[in-house]
């Protein structure tokens, strides 16, 4: 399969439309349509998870804007990013940061505020909160405290990339970000490959930083095989949106020569239904031995291939001795 790409010329900011009324509600009539709940339908003592645009501000929903306008407090991954969204919709709301470095410490006080009747909204910088973003600890604590938790759905990079990738849309497994270091990344990939050997058949989805994409694709080719179909989605919903499709090795070579920019979503097609050959095992072991001890490489390869550890360890030891000779 040859690598291919498709691009979109959607604008990076909001599309042409009448300016927003910065003082009126999003529904100018006395009552909102029955299928679009008004902000009054979100009761006090509620935590609302609000999806935000992943690139194009025009994708922000009226319900999302209502929820933020009605909230006594909007918790943000980055207050500066959220401030731009609020300004675009003419919303005046109090914002505070909730991120990976302070979430654990802030949860008790936030739960206490909710129990006292506060209406709090939670957003991430882009997309649905909690998916590779902060907020899970707060949601769990709120649920355990009996607080109402609801959501305003909306844009999501993983699902958008999935439906555009040309890979099977279901089942799929969203994995988040791969580990940043190659050894840990290959180990994580090997565990997924082991699950595939045990019967997992799904399109796999990750987010990845652009400066690590090429190395991640090379590690992916070493563990999953160079011919697996894959796709890279870049700058979704923005002006320079791009979907590039091809085998893992083709994409690895392309992004080695052409360093990417922007937000990246990486997808890997399901594993073919075929048993591992001796050559497959040797290739896996050779790759793992470059970064692991014989014992660890054998354990990972045995799990991936579904073979007895003792047998795989003997072969790993043999390959390691051949390399020394």
mmCIF file of C-alpha atoms in Angstrom:
data_model
loop_
_atom_site.group_PDB
_atom_site.id
_atom_site.type_symbol
_atom_site.label_atom_id
_atom_site.label_comp_id
_atom_site.label_asym_id
_atom_site.label_seq_id
_atom_site.Cartn_x
_atom_site.Cartn_y
_atom_site.Cartn_z
ATOM 1 C CA UNK A 1 0.000 0.000 0.000
ATOM 2 C CA UNK A 2 1.356 3.390 -0.948
ATOM 3 C CA UNK A 3 1.113 6.201 1.538
ATOM 4 C CA UNK A 4 -1.542 8.701 0.579
ATOM 5 C CA UNK A 5 -2.854 11.908 2.055
ATOM 6 C CA UNK A 6 -5.919 14.085 1.925
ATOM 7 C CA UNK A 7 -6.224 17.677 3.009
ATOM 8 C CA UNK A 8 -9.010 20.023 3.956
ATOM 9 C CA UNK A 9 -9.124 23.791 3.671
ATOM 10 C CA UNK A 10 -11.463 24.488 6.590
ATOM 11 C CA UNK A 11 -10.634 27.715 8.358
ATOM 12 C CA UNK A 12 -8.541 27.678 11.470
ATOM 13 C CA UNK A 13 -10.928 29.999 13.282
ATOM 14 C CA UNK A 14 -14.664 30.469 13.305
ATOM 15 C CA UNK A 15 -16.510 30.580 9.954
ATOM 16 C CA UNK A 16 -18.158 33.768 8.671
ATOM 17 C CA UNK A 17 -21.316 34.351 10.664
ATOM 18 C CA UNK A 18 -23.155 37.229 12.357
ATOM 19 C CA UNK A 19 -21.377 38.602 15.422
ATOM 20 C CA UNK A 20 -22.401 37.109 18.747
ATOM 21 C CA UNK A 21 -24.617 39.073 21.101
ATOM 22 C CA UNK A 22 -22.345 39.368 24.107
ATOM 23 C CA UNK A 23 -25.189 40.152 26.516
ATOM 24 C CA UNK A 24 -28.117 37.979 25.478
ATOM 25 C CA UNK A 25 -28.598 34.260 26.054
ATOM 26 C CA UNK A 26 -27.961 31.956 23.126
ATOM 27 C CA UNK A 27 -31.750 31.523 22.813
ATOM 28 C CA UNK A 28 -33.343 34.915 22.133
ATOM 29 C CA UNK A 29 -36.881 33.655 22.785
ATOM 30 C CA UNK A 30 -38.300 33.223 26.269
ATOM 31 C CA UNK A 31 -37.925 29.437 26.137
ATOM 32 C CA UNK A 32 -35.313 27.257 24.500
ATOM 33 C CA UNK A 33 -36.387 24.552 22.043
ATOM 34 C CA UNK A 34 -37.324 21.380 23.917
ATOM 35 C CA UNK A 35 -34.521 19.373 22.300
ATOM 36 C CA UNK A 36 -31.855 21.870 23.412
ATOM 37 C CA UNK A 37 -31.916 22.214 27.224
ATOM 38 C CA UNK A 38 -31.402 25.755 28.494
ATOM 39 C CA UNK A 39 -28.869 26.601 31.156
ATOM 40 C CA UNK A 40 -31.694 26.610 33.715
ATOM 41 C CA UNK A 41 -32.148 22.863 33.122
ATOM 42 C CA UNK A 42 -28.707 22.236 34.644
ATOM 43 C CA UNK A 43 -29.432 22.296 38.367
ATOM 44 C CA UNK A 44 -27.133 23.593 41.085
ATOM 45 C CA UNK A 45 -24.724 21.130 42.718
ATOM 46 C CA UNK A 46 -23.811 19.766 39.285
ATOM 47 C CA UNK A 47 -20.473 19.107 37.604
ATOM 48 C CA UNK A 48 -20.801 19.610 33.833
ATOM 49 C CA UNK A 49 -18.138 18.243 31.454
ATOM 50 C CA UNK A 50 -18.131 20.429 28.351
ATOM 51 C CA UNK A 51 -16.482 19.431 25.067
ATOM 52 C CA UNK A 52 -14.611 22.254 23.332
ATOM 53 C CA UNK A 53 -13.396 22.658 19.722
ATOM 54 C CA UNK A 54 -10.326 20.706 18.632
ATOM 55 C CA UNK A 55 -9.378 23.437 16.172
ATOM 56 C CA UNK A 56 -12.286 25.210 14.535
ATOM 57 C CA UNK A 57 -14.158 27.532 16.914
ATOM 58 C CA UNK A 58 -17.292 27.106 14.821
ATOM 59 C CA UNK A 59 -17.639 23.578 16.221
ATOM 60 C CA UNK A 60 -18.509 24.828 19.719
ATOM 61 C CA UNK A 61 -22.151 23.999 20.428
ATOM 62 C CA UNK A 62 -24.857 26.338 21.776
ATOM 63 C CA UNK A 63 -25.396 23.949 24.696
ATOM 64 C CA UNK A 64 -21.697 24.125 25.525
ATOM 65 C CA UNK A 65 -21.800 27.908 25.534
ATOM 66 C CA UNK A 66 -24.899 27.883 27.763
ATOM 67 C CA UNK A 67 -23.272 25.538 30.236
ATOM 68 C CA UNK A 68 -20.187 27.730 30.557
ATOM 69 C CA UNK A 69 -22.250 30.914 30.839
ATOM 70 C CA UNK A 70 -24.369 29.382 33.612
ATOM 71 C CA UNK A 71 -21.438 27.986 35.607
ATOM 72 C CA UNK A 72 -20.268 29.723 38.754
ATOM 73 C CA UNK A 73 -16.794 28.388 38.018
ATOM 74 C CA UNK A 74 -15.166 27.016 34.879
ATOM 75 C CA UNK A 75 -12.228 24.681 35.512
ATOM 76 C CA UNK A 76 -9.682 24.803 32.685
ATOM 77 C CA UNK A 77 -6.585 22.920 31.697
ATOM 78 C CA UNK A 78 -5.123 26.289 30.649
ATOM 79 C CA UNK A 79 -7.063 29.451 31.510
ATOM 80 C CA UNK A 80 -5.481 31.362 28.621
ATOM 81 C CA UNK A 81 -6.759 28.859 26.057
ATOM 82 C CA UNK A 82 -10.258 28.851 27.545
ATOM 83 C CA UNK A 83 -10.269 32.655 27.742
ATOM 84 C CA UNK A 84 -10.081 32.829 23.937
ATOM 85 C CA UNK A 85 -13.106 30.544 23.614
ATOM 86 C CA UNK A 86 -15.106 32.485 26.187
ATOM 87 C CA UNK A 87 -14.229 35.773 24.506
ATOM 88 C CA UNK A 88 -15.334 34.452 21.113
ATOM 89 C CA UNK A 89 -18.753 33.599 22.551
ATOM 90 C CA UNK A 90 -19.058 36.751 24.679
ATOM 91 C CA UNK A 91 -19.132 34.762 27.927
ATOM 92 C CA UNK A 92 -18.026 36.258 31.220
ATOM 93 C CA UNK A 93 -17.175 33.424 33.578
ATOM 94 C CA UNK A 94 -14.789 32.897 36.443
ATOM 95 C CA UNK A 95 -12.022 30.472 35.450
ATOM 96 C CA UNK A 96 -9.480 28.538 37.473
ATOM 97 C CA UNK A 97 -6.794 26.085 36.429
ATOM 98 C CA UNK A 98 -7.219 22.349 36.988
ATOM 99 C CA UNK A 99 -4.318 20.364 35.542
ATOM 100 C CA UNK A 100 -2.240 17.275 36.221
ATOM 101 C CA UNK A 101 -0.031 19.079 38.745
ATOM 102 C CA UNK A 102 -2.776 20.415 41.025
ATOM 103 C CA UNK A 103 -5.825 18.193 40.501
ATOM 104 C CA UNK A 104 -5.189 15.866 43.434
ATOM 105 C CA UNK A 105 -4.813 18.777 45.866
ATOM 106 C CA UNK A 106 -7.846 20.703 44.555
ATOM 107 C CA UNK A 107 -10.407 17.882 44.488
ATOM 108 C CA UNK A 108 -11.553 17.983 48.168
ATOM 109 C CA UNK A 109 -12.307 21.714 48.095
ATOM 110 C CA UNK A 110 -14.075 21.465 44.731
ATOM 111 C CA UNK A 111 -16.248 18.593 45.939
ATOM 112 C CA UNK A 112 -17.127 20.646 49.030
ATOM 113 C CA UNK A 113 -18.206 23.551 46.794
ATOM 114 C CA UNK A 114 -20.378 21.239 44.723
ATOM 115 C CA UNK A 115 -21.958 19.794 47.856
ATOM 116 C CA UNK A 116 -22.723 23.358 48.947
ATOM 117 C CA UNK A 117 -24.709 23.876 45.729
ATOM 118 C CA UNK A 118 -22.211 25.264 43.240
ATOM 119 C CA UNK A 119 -22.617 24.652 39.514
ATOM 120 C CA UNK A 120 -19.146 23.925 38.087
ATOM 121 C CA UNK A 121 -18.108 23.299 34.471
ATOM 122 C CA UNK A 122 -14.974 21.415 33.440
ATOM 123 C CA UNK A 123 -13.236 21.860 30.077
ATOM 124 C CA UNK A 124 -9.923 20.795 28.582
ATOM 125 C CA UNK A 125 -7.897 22.772 26.050
ATOM 126 C CA UNK A 126 -9.533 20.844 23.198
ATOM 127 C CA UNK A 127 -12.058 18.059 22.826
ATOM 128 C CA UNK A 128 -13.820 16.030 25.497
ATOM 129 C CA UNK A 129 -12.505 16.428 29.052
ATOM 130 C CA UNK A 130 -10.731 13.473 30.728
ATOM 131 C CA UNK A 131 -9.589 11.867 27.431
ATOM 132 C CA UNK A 132 -5.804 12.249 27.830
ATOM 133 C CA UNK A 133 -6.614 15.350 29.905
ATOM 134 C CA UNK A 134 -7.125 16.144 33.610
ATOM 135 C CA UNK A 135 -10.452 15.712 35.395
ATOM 136 C CA UNK A 136 -10.797 11.996 36.128
ATOM 137 C CA UNK A 137 -9.983 12.350 39.839
ATOM 138 C CA UNK A 138 -12.569 15.102 40.222
ATOM 139 C CA UNK A 139 -15.256 13.139 38.378
ATOM 140 C CA UNK A 140 -14.621 10.016 40.482
ATOM 141 C CA UNK A 141 -14.732 12.017 43.715
ATOM 142 C CA UNK A 142 -17.929 13.780 42.654
ATOM 143 C CA UNK A 143 -19.626 10.486 41.805
ATOM 144 C CA UNK A 144 -18.586 8.956 45.121
ATOM 145 C CA UNK A 145 -19.973 12.018 46.924
ATOM 146 C CA UNK A 146 -23.344 11.580 45.220
ATOM 147 C CA UNK A 147 -23.001 14.747 43.134
ATOM 148 C CA UNK A 148 -24.739 14.957 39.758
ATOM 149 C CA UNK A 149 -22.252 14.701 36.884
ATOM 150 C CA UNK A 150 -23.405 15.388 33.334
ATOM 151 C CA UNK A 151 -21.798 16.211 29.992
ATOM 152 C CA UNK A 152 -22.265 18.377 26.932
ATOM 153 C CA UNK A 153 -20.774 16.236 24.135
ATOM 154 C CA UNK A 154 -18.932 17.618 21.154
ATOM 155 C CA UNK A 155 -15.683 17.462 19.164
ATOM 156 C CA UNK A 156 -13.270 14.596 19.745
ATOM 157 C CA UNK A 157 -9.988 14.160 17.880
ATOM 158 C CA UNK A 158 -9.763 10.373 18.269
ATOM 159 C CA UNK A 159 -13.220 9.701 16.812
ATOM 160 C CA UNK A 160 -12.796 12.285 14.055
ATOM 161 C CA UNK A 161 -9.518 10.677 13.018
ATOM 162 C CA UNK A 162 -11.052 7.200 13.193
ATOM 163 C CA UNK A 163 -13.901 7.921 10.786
ATOM 164 C CA UNK A 164 -11.535 9.657 8.346
ATOM 165 C CA UNK A 165 -8.764 7.040 8.499
ATOM 166 C CA UNK A 166 -10.242 4.397 6.226
ATOM 167 C CA UNK A 167 -9.485 1.804 8.937
ATOM 168 C CA UNK A 168 -12.223 -0.377 10.483
ATOM 169 C CA UNK A 169 -14.273 1.951 12.730
ATOM 170 C CA UNK A 170 -15.171 -0.685 15.310
ATOM 171 C CA UNK A 171 -14.125 -2.143 17.553
ATOM 172 C CA UNK A 172 -11.500 0.448 18.427
ATOM 173 C CA UNK A 173 -9.246 1.037 21.422
ATOM 174 C CA UNK A 174 -8.152 4.533 22.414
ATOM 175 C CA UNK A 175 -4.810 4.234 24.207
ATOM 176 C CA UNK A 176 -3.938 7.873 24.963
ATOM 177 C CA UNK A 177 -0.303 8.963 24.549
ATOM 178 C CA UNK A 178 2.471 6.376 24.094
ATOM 179 C CA UNK A 179 5.371 6.545 26.594
ATOM 180 C CA UNK A 180 7.893 9.223 25.557
ATOM 181 C CA UNK A 181 10.984 6.971 25.721
ATOM 182 C CA UNK A 182 11.613 4.289 23.114
ATOM 183 C CA UNK A 183 12.243 1.373 25.506
ATOM 184 C CA UNK A 184 9.041 2.003 27.465
ATOM 185 C CA UNK A 185 7.148 2.649 24.248
ATOM 186 C CA UNK A 186 8.201 -0.676 22.732
ATOM 187 C CA UNK A 187 7.273 -2.443 25.938
ATOM 188 C CA UNK A 188 3.807 -0.865 25.865
ATOM 189 C CA UNK A 189 3.420 -1.832 22.213
ATOM 190 C CA UNK A 190 4.533 -5.389 23.013
ATOM 191 C CA UNK A 191 1.787 -5.698 25.640
ATOM 192 C CA UNK A 192 -0.802 -4.589 23.089
ATOM 193 C CA UNK A 193 0.632 -7.010 20.551
ATOM 194 C CA UNK A 194 0.332 -9.767 23.155
ATOM 195 C CA UNK A 195 -3.340 -8.871 23.580
ATOM 196 C CA UNK A 196 -3.731 -9.163 19.812
ATOM 197 C CA UNK A 197 -2.180 -12.620 19.919
ATOM 198 C CA UNK A 198 -4.756 -13.476 22.587
ATOM 199 C CA UNK A 199 -7.624 -12.354 20.352
ATOM 200 C CA UNK A 200 -7.861 -8.552 20.424
ATOM 201 C CA UNK A 201 -8.880 -7.314 16.991
ATOM 202 C CA UNK A 202 -9.340 -3.547 17.027
ATOM 203 C CA UNK A 203 -8.137 -0.334 15.445
ATOM 204 C CA UNK A 204 -5.723 1.238 17.939
ATOM 205 C CA UNK A 205 -5.653 5.013 18.459
ATOM 206 C CA UNK A 206 -3.058 7.232 20.124
ATOM 207 C CA UNK A 207 -2.299 10.928 20.378
ATOM 208 C CA UNK A 208 1.358 11.797 19.823
ATOM 209 C CA UNK A 209 3.625 14.830 19.982
ATOM 210 C CA UNK A 210 4.858 15.851 16.512
ATOM 211 C CA UNK A 211 8.558 15.710 17.462
ATOM 212 C CA UNK A 212 8.170 12.052 18.546
ATOM 213 C CA UNK A 213 5.973 10.826 15.682
ATOM 214 C CA UNK A 214 8.711 9.392 13.431
ATOM 215 C CA UNK A 215 10.412 7.514 16.293
ATOM 216 C CA UNK A 216 7.061 6.176 17.486
ATOM 217 C CA UNK A 217 6.233 4.884 14.003
ATOM 218 C CA UNK A 218 9.633 3.156 13.768
ATOM 219 C CA UNK A 219 9.036 1.495 17.160
ATOM 220 C CA UNK A 220 5.561 0.511 16.023
ATOM 221 C CA UNK A 221 6.967 -1.094 12.868
ATOM 222 C CA UNK A 222 9.482 -3.062 14.959
ATOM 223 C CA UNK A 223 6.839 -4.475 17.304
ATOM 224 C CA UNK A 224 3.649 -4.747 15.223
ATOM 225 C CA UNK A 225 5.325 -5.323 11.866
ATOM 226 C CA UNK A 226 6.186 -2.914 9.050
ATOM 227 C CA UNK A 227 3.229 -3.774 6.813
ATOM 228 C CA UNK A 228 0.335 -3.033 9.177
ATOM 229 C CA UNK A 229 -2.050 -0.415 7.726
ATOM 230 C CA UNK A 230 -1.964 2.858 9.618
ATOM 231 C CA UNK A 231 -2.973 6.504 9.381
ATOM 232 C CA UNK A 232 -1.749 9.826 10.746
ATOM 233 C CA UNK A 233 -4.291 12.622 11.265
ATOM 234 C CA UNK A 234 -2.842 16.099 11.652
ATOM 235 C CA UNK A 235 -4.443 19.459 12.481
ATOM 236 C CA UNK A 236 -8.003 18.094 12.401
ATOM 237 C CA UNK A 237 -10.734 20.682 11.615
ATOM 238 C CA UNK A 238 -8.089 23.354 10.977
ATOM 239 C CA UNK A 239 -7.023 24.998 7.740
ATOM 240 C CA UNK A 240 -4.188 22.571 7.034
ATOM 241 C CA UNK A 241 -5.999 19.378 8.067
ATOM 242 C CA UNK A 242 -4.230 16.306 6.694
ATOM 243 C CA UNK A 243 -4.870 12.553 6.699
ATOM 244 C CA UNK A 244 -1.990 10.412 5.522
ATOM 245 C CA UNK A 245 -2.602 6.698 5.061
ATOM 246 C CA UNK A 246 -0.188 3.857 4.371
ATOM 247 C CA UNK A 247 1.762 1.048 5.980
ATOM 248 C CA UNK A 248 3.545 1.740 9.255
ATOM 249 C CA UNK A 249 6.960 1.609 7.570
ATOM 250 C CA UNK A 250 5.860 3.969 4.773
ATOM 251 C CA UNK A 251 4.563 6.488 7.272
ATOM 252 C CA UNK A 252 7.698 6.134 9.411
ATOM 253 C CA UNK A 253 9.902 6.868 6.402
ATOM 254 C CA UNK A 254 7.744 9.804 5.315
ATOM 255 C CA UNK A 255 7.745 11.551 8.696
ATOM 256 C CA UNK A 256 11.454 10.902 9.144
ATOM 257 C CA UNK A 257 12.013 12.932 5.980
ATOM 258 C CA UNK A 258 9.147 15.381 6.598
ATOM 259 C CA UNK A 259 8.901 16.402 10.270
ATOM 260 C CA UNK A 260 5.255 17.142 11.091
ATOM 261 C CA UNK A 261 3.760 20.095 12.909
ATOM 262 C CA UNK A 262 0.553 20.532 14.860
ATOM 263 C CA UNK A 263 -1.752 18.186 16.755
ATOM 264 C CA UNK A 264 -1.302 14.505 15.846
ATOM 265 C CA UNK A 265 -3.582 11.469 16.130
ATOM 266 C CA UNK A 266 -2.042 8.122 15.174
ATOM 267 C CA UNK A 267 -4.057 5.038 14.195
ATOM 268 C CA UNK A 268 -3.060 1.409 13.608
ATOM 269 C CA UNK A 269 -5.298 -1.070 11.807
ATOM 270 C CA UNK A 270 -6.305 -4.400 13.393
ATOM 271 C CA UNK A 271 -3.855 -7.290 13.379
ATOM 272 C CA UNK A 272 -4.244 -9.843 10.589
ATOM 273 C CA UNK A 273 -5.636 -13.179 11.707
ATOM 274 C CA UNK A 274 -2.566 -15.344 11.281
ATOM 275 C CA UNK A 275 -0.218 -17.235 13.580
ATOM 276 C CA UNK A 276 3.310 -16.081 14.278
ATOM 277 C CA UNK A 277 6.101 -17.745 12.303
ATOM 278 C CA UNK A 278 9.633 -18.449 13.507
ATOM 279 C CA UNK A 279 10.821 -15.470 11.448
ATOM 280 C CA UNK A 280 8.272 -13.238 13.226
ATOM 281 C CA UNK A 281 9.580 -14.390 16.611
ATOM 282 C CA UNK A 282 13.205 -13.797 15.632
ATOM 283 C CA UNK A 283 12.388 -10.329 14.334
ATOM 284 C CA UNK A 284 10.566 -9.449 17.541
ATOM 285 C CA UNK A 285 13.376 -10.784 19.719
ATOM 286 C CA UNK A 286 16.074 -9.021 17.691
ATOM 287 C CA UNK A 287 14.229 -5.730 18.048
ATOM 288 C CA UNK A 288 13.683 -6.152 21.788
ATOM 289 C CA UNK A 289 17.254 -7.290 22.454
ATOM 290 C CA UNK A 290 18.481 -3.941 21.190
ATOM 291 C CA UNK A 291 16.968 -2.216 24.237
ATOM 292 C CA UNK A 292 16.258 -4.996 26.780
ATOM 293 C CA UNK A 293 18.078 -7.751 28.632
ATOM 294 C CA UNK A 294 17.712 -11.326 27.357
ATOM 295 C CA UNK A 295 15.310 -12.126 30.189
ATOM 296 C CA UNK A 296 13.076 -9.092 29.628
ATOM 297 C CA UNK A 297 13.131 -9.437 25.833
ATOM 298 C CA UNK A 298 12.122 -13.079 26.123
ATOM 299 C CA UNK A 299 9.285 -12.296 28.525
ATOM 300 C CA UNK A 300 7.852 -9.594 26.254
ATOM 301 C CA UNK A 301 8.226 -11.692 23.101
ATOM 302 C CA UNK A 302 6.660 -14.737 24.776
ATOM 303 C CA UNK A 303 3.650 -12.685 25.830
ATOM 304 C CA UNK A 304 3.304 -11.202 22.343
ATOM 305 C CA UNK A 305 3.576 -14.572 20.585
ATOM 306 C CA UNK A 306 1.598 -16.590 23.121
ATOM 307 C CA UNK A 307 4.485 -19.042 23.482
ATOM 308 C CA UNK A 308 6.058 -20.641 26.590
ATOM 309 C CA UNK A 309 8.612 -18.327 28.223
ATOM 310 C CA UNK A 310 11.162 -21.128 28.517
ATOM 311 C CA UNK A 311 11.137 -21.782 24.778
ATOM 312 C CA UNK A 312 11.364 -18.107 23.866
ATOM 313 C CA UNK A 313 14.138 -17.496 26.428
ATOM 314 C CA UNK A 314 16.229 -20.241 24.849
ATOM 315 C CA UNK A 315 15.843 -18.647 21.424
ATOM 316 C CA UNK A 316 16.584 -15.168 22.804
ATOM 317 C CA UNK A 317 19.772 -16.463 24.428
ATOM 318 C CA UNK A 318 20.804 -18.073 21.155
ATOM 319 C CA UNK A 319 20.248 -14.844 19.201
ATOM 320 C CA UNK A 320 22.138 -12.812 21.814
ATOM 321 C CA UNK A 321 25.122 -15.192 21.593
ATOM 322 C CA UNK A 322 25.050 -15.014 17.790
ATOM 323 C CA UNK A 323 25.208 -11.228 18.015
ATOM 324 C CA UNK A 324 28.227 -11.420 20.323
ATOM 325 C CA UNK A 325 30.026 -13.865 17.982
#
